[in-house]
mmCIF file of C-alpha atoms and ligand atoms in Angstrom:
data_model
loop_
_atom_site.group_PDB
_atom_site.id
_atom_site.type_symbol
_atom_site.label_atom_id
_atom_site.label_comp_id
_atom_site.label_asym_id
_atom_site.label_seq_id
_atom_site.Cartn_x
_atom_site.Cartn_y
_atom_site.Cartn_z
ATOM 1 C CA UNK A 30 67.187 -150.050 23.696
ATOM 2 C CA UNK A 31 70.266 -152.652 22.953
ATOM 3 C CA UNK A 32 68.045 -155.244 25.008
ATOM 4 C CA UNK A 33 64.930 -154.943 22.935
ATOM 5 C CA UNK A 34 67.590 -155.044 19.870
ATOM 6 C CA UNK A 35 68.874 -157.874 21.255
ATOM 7 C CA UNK A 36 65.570 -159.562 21.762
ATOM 8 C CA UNK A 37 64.259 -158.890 18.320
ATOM 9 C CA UNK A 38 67.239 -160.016 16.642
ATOM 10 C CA UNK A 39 66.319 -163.569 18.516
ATOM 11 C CA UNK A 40 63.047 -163.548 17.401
ATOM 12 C CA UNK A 41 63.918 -162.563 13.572
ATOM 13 C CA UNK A 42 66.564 -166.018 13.765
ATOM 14 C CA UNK A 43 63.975 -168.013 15.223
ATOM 15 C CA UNK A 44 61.685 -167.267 12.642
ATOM 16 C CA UNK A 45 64.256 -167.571 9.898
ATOM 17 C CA UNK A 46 66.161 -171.262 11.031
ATOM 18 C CA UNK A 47 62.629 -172.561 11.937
ATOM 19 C CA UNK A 48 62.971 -175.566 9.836
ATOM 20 C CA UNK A 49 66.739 -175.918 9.484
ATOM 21 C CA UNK A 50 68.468 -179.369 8.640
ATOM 22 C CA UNK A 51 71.737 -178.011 7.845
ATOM 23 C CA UNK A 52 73.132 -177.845 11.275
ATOM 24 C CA UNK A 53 72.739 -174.055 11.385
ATOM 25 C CA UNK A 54 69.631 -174.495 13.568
ATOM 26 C CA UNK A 55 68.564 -171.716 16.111
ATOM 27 C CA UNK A 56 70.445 -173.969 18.866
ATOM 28 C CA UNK A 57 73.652 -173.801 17.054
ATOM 29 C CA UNK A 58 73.153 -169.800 16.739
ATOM 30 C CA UNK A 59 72.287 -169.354 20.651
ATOM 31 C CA UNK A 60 75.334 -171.513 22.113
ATOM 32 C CA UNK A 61 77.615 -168.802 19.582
ATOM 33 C CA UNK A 62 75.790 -166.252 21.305
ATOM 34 C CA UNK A 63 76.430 -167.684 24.649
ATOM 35 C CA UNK A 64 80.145 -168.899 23.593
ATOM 36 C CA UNK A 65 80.946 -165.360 22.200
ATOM 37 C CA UNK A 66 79.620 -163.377 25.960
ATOM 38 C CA UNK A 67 81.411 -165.594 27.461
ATOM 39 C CA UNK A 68 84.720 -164.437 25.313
ATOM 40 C CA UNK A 69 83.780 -161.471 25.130
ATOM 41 C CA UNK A 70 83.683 -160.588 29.000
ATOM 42 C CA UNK A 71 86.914 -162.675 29.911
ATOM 43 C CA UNK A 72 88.639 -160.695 26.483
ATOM 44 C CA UNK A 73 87.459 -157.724 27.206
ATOM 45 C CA UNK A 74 85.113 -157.148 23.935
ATOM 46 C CA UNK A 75 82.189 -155.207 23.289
ATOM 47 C CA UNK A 76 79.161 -157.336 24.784
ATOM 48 C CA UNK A 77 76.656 -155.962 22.281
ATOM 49 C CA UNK A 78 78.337 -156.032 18.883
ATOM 50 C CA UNK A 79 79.747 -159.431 19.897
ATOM 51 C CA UNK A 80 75.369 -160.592 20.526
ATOM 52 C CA UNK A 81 74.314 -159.044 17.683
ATOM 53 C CA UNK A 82 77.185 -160.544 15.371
ATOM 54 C CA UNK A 83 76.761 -164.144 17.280
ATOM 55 C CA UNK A 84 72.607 -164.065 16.370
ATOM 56 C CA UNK A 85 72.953 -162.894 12.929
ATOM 57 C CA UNK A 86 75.959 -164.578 11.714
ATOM 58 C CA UNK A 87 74.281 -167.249 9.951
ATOM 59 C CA UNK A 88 71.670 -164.699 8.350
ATOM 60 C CA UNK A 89 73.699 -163.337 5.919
ATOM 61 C CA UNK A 90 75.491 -166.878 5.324
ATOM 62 C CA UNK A 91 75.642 -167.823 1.323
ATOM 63 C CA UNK A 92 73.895 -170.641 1.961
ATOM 64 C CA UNK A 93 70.900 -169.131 2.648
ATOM 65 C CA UNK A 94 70.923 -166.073 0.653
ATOM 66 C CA UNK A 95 70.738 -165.910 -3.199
ATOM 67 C CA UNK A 96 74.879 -164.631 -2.799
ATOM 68 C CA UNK A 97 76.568 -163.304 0.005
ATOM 69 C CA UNK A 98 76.620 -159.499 -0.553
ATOM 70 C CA UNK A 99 72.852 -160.079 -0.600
ATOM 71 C CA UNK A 100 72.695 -162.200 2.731
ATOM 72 C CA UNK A 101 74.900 -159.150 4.258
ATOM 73 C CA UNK A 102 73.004 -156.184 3.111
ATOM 74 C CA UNK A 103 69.694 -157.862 4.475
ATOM 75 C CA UNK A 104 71.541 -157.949 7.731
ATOM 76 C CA UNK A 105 72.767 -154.540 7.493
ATOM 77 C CA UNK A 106 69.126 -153.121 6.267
ATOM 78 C CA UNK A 107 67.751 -154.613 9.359
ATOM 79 C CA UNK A 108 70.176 -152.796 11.430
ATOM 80 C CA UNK A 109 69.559 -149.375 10.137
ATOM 81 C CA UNK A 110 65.582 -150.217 10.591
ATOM 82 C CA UNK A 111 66.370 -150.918 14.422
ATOM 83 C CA UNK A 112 67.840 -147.648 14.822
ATOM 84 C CA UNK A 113 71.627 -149.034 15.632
ATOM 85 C CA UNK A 114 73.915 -146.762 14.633
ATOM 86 C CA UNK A 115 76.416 -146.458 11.528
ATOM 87 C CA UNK A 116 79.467 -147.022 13.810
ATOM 88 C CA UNK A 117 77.928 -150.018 15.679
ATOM 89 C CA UNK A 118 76.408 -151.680 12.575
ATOM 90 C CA UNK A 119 80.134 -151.459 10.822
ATOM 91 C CA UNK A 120 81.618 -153.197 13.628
ATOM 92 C CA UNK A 121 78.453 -156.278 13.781
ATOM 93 C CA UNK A 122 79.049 -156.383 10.010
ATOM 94 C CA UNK A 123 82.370 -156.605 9.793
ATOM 95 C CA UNK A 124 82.456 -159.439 12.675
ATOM 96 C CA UNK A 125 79.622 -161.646 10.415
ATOM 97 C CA UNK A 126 82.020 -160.937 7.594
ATOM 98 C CA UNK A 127 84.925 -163.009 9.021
ATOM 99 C CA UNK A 128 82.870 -165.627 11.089
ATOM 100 C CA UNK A 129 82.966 -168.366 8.436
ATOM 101 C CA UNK A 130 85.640 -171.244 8.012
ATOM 102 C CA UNK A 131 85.571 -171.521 3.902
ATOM 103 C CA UNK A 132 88.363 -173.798 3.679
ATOM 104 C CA UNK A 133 90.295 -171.121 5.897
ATOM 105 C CA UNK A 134 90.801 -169.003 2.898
ATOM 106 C CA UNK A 135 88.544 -166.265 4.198
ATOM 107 C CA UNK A 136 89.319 -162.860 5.450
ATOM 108 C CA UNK A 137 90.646 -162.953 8.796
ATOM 109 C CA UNK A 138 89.144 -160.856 11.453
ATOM 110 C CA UNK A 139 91.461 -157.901 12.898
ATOM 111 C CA UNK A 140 88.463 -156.240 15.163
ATOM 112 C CA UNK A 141 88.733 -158.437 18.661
ATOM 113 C CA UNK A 142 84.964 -158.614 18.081
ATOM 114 C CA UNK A 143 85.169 -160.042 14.975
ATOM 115 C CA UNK A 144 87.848 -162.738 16.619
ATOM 116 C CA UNK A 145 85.692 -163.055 20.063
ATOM 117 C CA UNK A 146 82.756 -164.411 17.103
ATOM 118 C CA UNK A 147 85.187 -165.991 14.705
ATOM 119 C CA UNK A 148 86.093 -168.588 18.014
ATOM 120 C CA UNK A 149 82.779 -168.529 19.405
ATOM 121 C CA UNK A 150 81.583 -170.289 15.658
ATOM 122 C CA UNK A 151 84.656 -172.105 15.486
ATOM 123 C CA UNK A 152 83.875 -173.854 19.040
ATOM 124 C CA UNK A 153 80.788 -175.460 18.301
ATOM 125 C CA UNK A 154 82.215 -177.096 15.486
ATOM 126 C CA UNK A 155 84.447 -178.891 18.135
ATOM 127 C CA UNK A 156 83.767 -181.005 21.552
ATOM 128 C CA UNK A 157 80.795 -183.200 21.982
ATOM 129 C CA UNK A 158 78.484 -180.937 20.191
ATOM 130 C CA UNK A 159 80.897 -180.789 17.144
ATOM 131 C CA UNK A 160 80.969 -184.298 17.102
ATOM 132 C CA UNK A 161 77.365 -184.696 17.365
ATOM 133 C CA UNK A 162 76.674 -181.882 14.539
ATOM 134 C CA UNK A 163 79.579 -183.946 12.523
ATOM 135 C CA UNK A 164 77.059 -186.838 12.664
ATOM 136 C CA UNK A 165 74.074 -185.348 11.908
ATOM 137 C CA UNK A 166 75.677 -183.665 8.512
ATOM 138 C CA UNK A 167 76.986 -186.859 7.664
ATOM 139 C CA UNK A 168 73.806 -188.675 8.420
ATOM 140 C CA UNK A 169 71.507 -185.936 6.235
ATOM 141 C CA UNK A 170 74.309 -186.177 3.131
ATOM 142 C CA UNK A 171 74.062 -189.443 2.909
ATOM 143 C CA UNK A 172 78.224 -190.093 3.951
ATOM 144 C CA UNK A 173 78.916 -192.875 6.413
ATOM 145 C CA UNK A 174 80.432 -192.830 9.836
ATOM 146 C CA UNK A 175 83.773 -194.174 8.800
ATOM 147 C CA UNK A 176 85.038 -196.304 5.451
ATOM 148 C CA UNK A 177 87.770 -198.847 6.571
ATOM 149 C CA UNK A 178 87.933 -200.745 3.363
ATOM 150 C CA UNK A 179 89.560 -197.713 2.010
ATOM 151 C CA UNK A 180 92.479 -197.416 4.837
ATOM 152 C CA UNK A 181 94.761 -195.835 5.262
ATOM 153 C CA UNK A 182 93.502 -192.752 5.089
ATOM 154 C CA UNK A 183 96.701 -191.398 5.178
ATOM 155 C CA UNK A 184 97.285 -192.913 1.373
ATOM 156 C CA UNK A 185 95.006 -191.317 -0.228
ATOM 157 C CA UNK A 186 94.437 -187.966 -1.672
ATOM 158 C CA UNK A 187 91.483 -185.511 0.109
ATOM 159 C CA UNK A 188 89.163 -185.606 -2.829
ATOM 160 C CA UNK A 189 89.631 -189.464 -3.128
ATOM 161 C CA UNK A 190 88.571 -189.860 0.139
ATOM 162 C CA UNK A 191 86.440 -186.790 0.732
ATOM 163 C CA UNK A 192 84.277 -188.728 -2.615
ATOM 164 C CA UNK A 193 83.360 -191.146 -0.407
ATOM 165 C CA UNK A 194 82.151 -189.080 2.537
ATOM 166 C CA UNK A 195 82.199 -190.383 6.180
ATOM 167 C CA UNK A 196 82.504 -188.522 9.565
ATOM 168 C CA UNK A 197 85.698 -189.390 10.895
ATOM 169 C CA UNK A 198 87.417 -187.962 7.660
ATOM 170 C CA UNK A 199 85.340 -184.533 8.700
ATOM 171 C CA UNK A 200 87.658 -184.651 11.905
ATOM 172 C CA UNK A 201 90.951 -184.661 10.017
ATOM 173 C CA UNK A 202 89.673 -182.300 7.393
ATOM 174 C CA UNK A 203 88.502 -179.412 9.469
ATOM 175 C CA UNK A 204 87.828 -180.228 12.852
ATOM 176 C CA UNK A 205 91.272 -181.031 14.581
ATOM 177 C CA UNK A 206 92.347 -178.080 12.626
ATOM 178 C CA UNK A 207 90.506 -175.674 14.281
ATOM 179 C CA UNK A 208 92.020 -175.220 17.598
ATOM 180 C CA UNK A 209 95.368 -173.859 16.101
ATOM 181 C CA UNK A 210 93.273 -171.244 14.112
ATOM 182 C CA UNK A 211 91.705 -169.713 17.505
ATOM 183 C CA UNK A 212 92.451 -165.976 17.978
ATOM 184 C CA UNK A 213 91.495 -164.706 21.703
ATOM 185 C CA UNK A 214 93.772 -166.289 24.751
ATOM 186 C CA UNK A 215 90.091 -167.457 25.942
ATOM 187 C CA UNK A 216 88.984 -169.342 22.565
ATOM 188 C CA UNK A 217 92.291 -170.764 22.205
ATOM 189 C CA UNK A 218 91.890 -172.325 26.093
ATOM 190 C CA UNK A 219 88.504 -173.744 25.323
ATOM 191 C CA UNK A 220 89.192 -175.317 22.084
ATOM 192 C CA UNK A 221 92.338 -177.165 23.519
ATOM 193 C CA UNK A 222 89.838 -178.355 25.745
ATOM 194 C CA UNK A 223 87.306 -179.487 23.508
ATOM 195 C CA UNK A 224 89.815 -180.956 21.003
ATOM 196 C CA UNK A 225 91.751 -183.183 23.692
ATOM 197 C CA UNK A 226 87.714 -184.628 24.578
ATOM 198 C CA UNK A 227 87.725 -185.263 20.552
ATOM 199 C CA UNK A 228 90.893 -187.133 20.077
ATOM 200 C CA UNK A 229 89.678 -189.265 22.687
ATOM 201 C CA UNK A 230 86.718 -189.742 21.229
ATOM 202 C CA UNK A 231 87.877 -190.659 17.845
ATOM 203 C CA UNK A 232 91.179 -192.683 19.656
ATOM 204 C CA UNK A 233 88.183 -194.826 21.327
ATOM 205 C CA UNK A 234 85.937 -194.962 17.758
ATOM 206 C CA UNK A 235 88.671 -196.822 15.924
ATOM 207 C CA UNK A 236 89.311 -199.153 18.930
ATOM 208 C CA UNK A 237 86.068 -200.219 18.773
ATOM 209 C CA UNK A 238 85.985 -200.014 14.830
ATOM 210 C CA UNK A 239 89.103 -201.750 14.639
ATOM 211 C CA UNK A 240 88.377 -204.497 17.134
ATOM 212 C CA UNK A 241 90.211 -205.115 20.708
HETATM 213 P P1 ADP B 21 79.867 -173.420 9.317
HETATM 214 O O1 ADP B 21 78.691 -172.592 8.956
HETATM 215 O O2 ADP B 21 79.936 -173.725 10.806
HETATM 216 O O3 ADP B 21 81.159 -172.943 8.759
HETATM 217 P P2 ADP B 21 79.266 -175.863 7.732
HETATM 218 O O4 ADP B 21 77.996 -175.605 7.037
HETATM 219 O O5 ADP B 21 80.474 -176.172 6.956
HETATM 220 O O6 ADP B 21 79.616 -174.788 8.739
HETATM 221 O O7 ADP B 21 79.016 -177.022 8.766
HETATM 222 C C1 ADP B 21 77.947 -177.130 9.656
HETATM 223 C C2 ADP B 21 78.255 -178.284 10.615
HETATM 224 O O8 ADP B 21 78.374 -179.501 9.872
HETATM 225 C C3 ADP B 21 79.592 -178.122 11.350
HETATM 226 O O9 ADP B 21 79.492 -178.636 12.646
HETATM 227 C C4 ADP B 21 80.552 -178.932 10.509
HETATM 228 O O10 ADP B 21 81.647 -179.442 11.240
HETATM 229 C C5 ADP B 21 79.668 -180.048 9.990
HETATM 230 N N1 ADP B 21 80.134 -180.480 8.658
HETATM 231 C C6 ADP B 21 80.410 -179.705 7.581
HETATM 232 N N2 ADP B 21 80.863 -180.445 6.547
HETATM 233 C C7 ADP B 21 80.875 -181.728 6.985
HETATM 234 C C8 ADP B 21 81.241 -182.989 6.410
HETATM 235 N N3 ADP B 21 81.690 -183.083 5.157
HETATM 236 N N4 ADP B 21 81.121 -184.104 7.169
HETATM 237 C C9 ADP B 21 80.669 -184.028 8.443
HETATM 238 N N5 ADP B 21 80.313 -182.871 9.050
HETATM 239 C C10 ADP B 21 80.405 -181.741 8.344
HETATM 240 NI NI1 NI B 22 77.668 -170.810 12.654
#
């Protein structure tokens, strides 16, 4: 029963992220699945709330939806049709509810589920997938890899800069951010991982930006 859940929730992302640009491909949505099982089993969480939350996070995202509330009860209608129960569907629900970054001012999970796929998210925005994914957003928008001429970044405000749009700002923005906002012992471990490979990355970028 969970496994044939589990297996049409796939097919029902697949189907839905077909064409997607935005970075919020199926790929992204099956290493969060695959991040959050892996949480979930060192952490202790449930395994099937944590699947189901990981696949349909990105359904009931804004961005795809006409609003939010309407992006969540499609998520939650589906649910009911595949016969999971009130209790379980509270606890997927609530977990999609508090996946998303928004500038950090969004609700903050308090289920471990809902933290086990908060960091699951959260860590492939980092590493050497987050920095390709950084790329390809700034590539499809339009924003350049980096904008010297108006150094130091340091000087200026976030909206002067952010008007410009390039990648490396992205890192300072959001992504170095994101390993102090893990919430599981596990997430935190893996994002101070993927965030040392990051700063090395970005050291080495402006080396070679900069000149030797
Ligand atoms: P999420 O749904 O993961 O909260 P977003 O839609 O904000 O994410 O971002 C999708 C991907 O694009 C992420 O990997 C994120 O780091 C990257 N991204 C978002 N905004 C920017 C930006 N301004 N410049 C570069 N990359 C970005
Ligand atoms: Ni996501």
């Amino acid at each position: 029963m969970e496994s044939k859940i589990v297996e049409n929730a796939e097919l029902w992302v697949k189907e839905l992220f077909v064409e997607d640009s935005t970075g919020h491909d199926w790929f992204h949505t099956d290493r969060v699945r695959k991040n959050a099982l892996y949480i979930a089993k060192k952490e202790g969480a449930n395994l099937f709330v944590c699947e189901l939350a990981a696949l349909l996070h990105d359904v009931a995202d804004e961005k795809f939806n006409t609003s939010e509330e309407k992006g969540m009860d499609k998520v939650k209608d589906w649910l009911e049709e595949q016969g999971v129960s009130p209790s379980i569907s509270e606890q997927i629900m609530s977990s999609i509810k508090t996946v998303s970054f928004k500038g950090g001012n969004n609700t903050e999970p308090t289920s471990l589920e809902g933290k086990v796929v908060q960091d699951a998210d959260r860590l492939d925005a980092i590493g050497a997938i987050g920095i390709a994914r950084c790329f390809m957003y700034a590539g499809a928008h339009g924003d350049a890899m980096h904008l010297s001429d108006i150094e130091p970044r340091e000087k200026m405000t976030k909206e002067q800069y952010r008007e410009k749009g390039a990648a490396i700002n992205h890192f300072y923005e959001k992504l170095f951010k994101l390993k102090d906002l893990m919430k599981t012992e596990t997430g935190i471990q893996l994002a101070h991982e993927r965030n040392q490979f990051m700063e090395n990355y970005v050291t080495q970028f402006l080396n070679e930006w900069n000149g030797i």
